[in-house]
Each structure stands twice: as structure tokens, then as C-alpha cells.
mmCIF file of C-alpha atoms in Angstrom:
data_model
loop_
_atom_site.group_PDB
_atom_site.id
_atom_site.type_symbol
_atom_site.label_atom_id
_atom_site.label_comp_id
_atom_site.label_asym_id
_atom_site.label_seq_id
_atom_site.Cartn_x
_atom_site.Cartn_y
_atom_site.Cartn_z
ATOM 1 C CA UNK A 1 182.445 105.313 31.064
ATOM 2 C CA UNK A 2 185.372 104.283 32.613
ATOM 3 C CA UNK A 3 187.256 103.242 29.457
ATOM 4 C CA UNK A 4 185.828 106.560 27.804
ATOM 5 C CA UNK A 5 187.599 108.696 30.566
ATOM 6 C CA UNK A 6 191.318 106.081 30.444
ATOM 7 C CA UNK A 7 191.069 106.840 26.684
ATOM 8 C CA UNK A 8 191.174 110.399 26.637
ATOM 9 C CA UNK A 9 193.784 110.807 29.412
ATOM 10 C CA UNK A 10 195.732 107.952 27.357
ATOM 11 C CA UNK A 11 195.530 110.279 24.610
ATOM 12 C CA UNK A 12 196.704 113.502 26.204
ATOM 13 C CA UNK A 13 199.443 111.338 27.771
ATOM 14 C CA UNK A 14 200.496 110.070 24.301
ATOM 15 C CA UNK A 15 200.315 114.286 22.541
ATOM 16 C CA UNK A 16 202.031 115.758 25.877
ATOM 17 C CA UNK A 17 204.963 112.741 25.752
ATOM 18 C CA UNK A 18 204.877 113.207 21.742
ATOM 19 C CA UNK A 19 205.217 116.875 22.060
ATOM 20 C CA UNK A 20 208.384 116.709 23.707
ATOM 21 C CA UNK A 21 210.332 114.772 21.501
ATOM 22 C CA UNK A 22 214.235 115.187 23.003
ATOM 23 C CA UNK A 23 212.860 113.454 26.166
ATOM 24 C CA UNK A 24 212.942 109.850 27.172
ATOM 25 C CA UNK A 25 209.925 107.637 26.817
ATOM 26 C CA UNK A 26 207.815 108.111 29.537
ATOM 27 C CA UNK A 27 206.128 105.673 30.598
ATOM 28 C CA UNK A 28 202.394 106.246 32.783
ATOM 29 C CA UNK A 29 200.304 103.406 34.144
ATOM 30 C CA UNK A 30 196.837 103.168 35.345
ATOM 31 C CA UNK A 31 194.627 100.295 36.924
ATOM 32 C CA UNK A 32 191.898 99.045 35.582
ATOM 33 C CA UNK A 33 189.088 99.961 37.658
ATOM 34 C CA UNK A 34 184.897 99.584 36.963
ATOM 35 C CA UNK A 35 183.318 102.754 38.814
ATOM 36 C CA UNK A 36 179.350 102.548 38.750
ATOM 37 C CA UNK A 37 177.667 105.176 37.225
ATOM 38 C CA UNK A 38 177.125 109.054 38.978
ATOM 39 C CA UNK A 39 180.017 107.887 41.223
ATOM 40 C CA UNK A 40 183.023 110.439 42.102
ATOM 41 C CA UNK A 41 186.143 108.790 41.634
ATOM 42 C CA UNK A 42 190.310 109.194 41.588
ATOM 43 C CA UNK A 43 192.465 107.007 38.959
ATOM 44 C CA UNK A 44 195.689 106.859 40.094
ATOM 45 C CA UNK A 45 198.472 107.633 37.640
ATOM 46 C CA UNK A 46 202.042 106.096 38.335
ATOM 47 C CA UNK A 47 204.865 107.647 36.358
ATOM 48 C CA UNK A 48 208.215 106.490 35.182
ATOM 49 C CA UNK A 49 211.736 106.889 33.219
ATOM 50 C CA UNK A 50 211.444 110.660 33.165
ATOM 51 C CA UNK A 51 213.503 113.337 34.098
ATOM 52 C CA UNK A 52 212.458 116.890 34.463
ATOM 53 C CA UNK A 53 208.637 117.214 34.162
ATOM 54 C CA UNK A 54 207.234 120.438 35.993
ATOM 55 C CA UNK A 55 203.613 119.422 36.179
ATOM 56 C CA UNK A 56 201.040 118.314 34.033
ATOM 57 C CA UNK A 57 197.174 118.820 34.084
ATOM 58 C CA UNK A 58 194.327 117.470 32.667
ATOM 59 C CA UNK A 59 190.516 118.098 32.842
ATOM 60 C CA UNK A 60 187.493 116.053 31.756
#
């Protein structure tokens, strides 16, 4: 489930830094983390070599 959840959010990362083209690669990193099942959890996102993002949001 866990990989299920990185994979999507990978792959909004990926269209939201595509989208943008004129910007820098930016660069977002993750842990690897193993959650058991019906288990609320946080991933937390690290960001770097960007300039200028106003916010970003994503929902699961």
C-alpha cells in the first residue's frame, strides 16, 4: 500500500515539475517507510533546487 500511495505522489510530482517547464529541476525525496495496514500515517516530503513555488497539494 505503501508503494501504491509513493507512486502516485511520485507521479503528480513528476506532471506538476513537468508542467512548469522554464523552472529548474526540482528535486523531492521521500523515505522509505512500511506502514501496517488501517494505520494513519505522514510521509515526509523534503524539497530542493527550486525557486519560487507557492504551494502545492495533493490528495489520495
Amino acid at each position: 500500500m505503501t508503494y501504491f500511495i509513493k507512486t502516485i505522489v511520485a507521479g503528480f510530482i513528476f506532471l506538476f515539475s513537468f508542467s512548469n517547464i522554464q523552472s529548474q529541476s526540482v528535486v523531492f525525496s521521500m523515505p522509505d517507510e512500511i506502514y501496517p495496514p488501517s494505520t494513519s500515517f505522514c510521509i515526509p516530503v523534503s524539497v530542493s533546487n527550486f525557486q519560487s513555488i507557492e504551494s502545492i497539494q495533493c490528495a489520495i
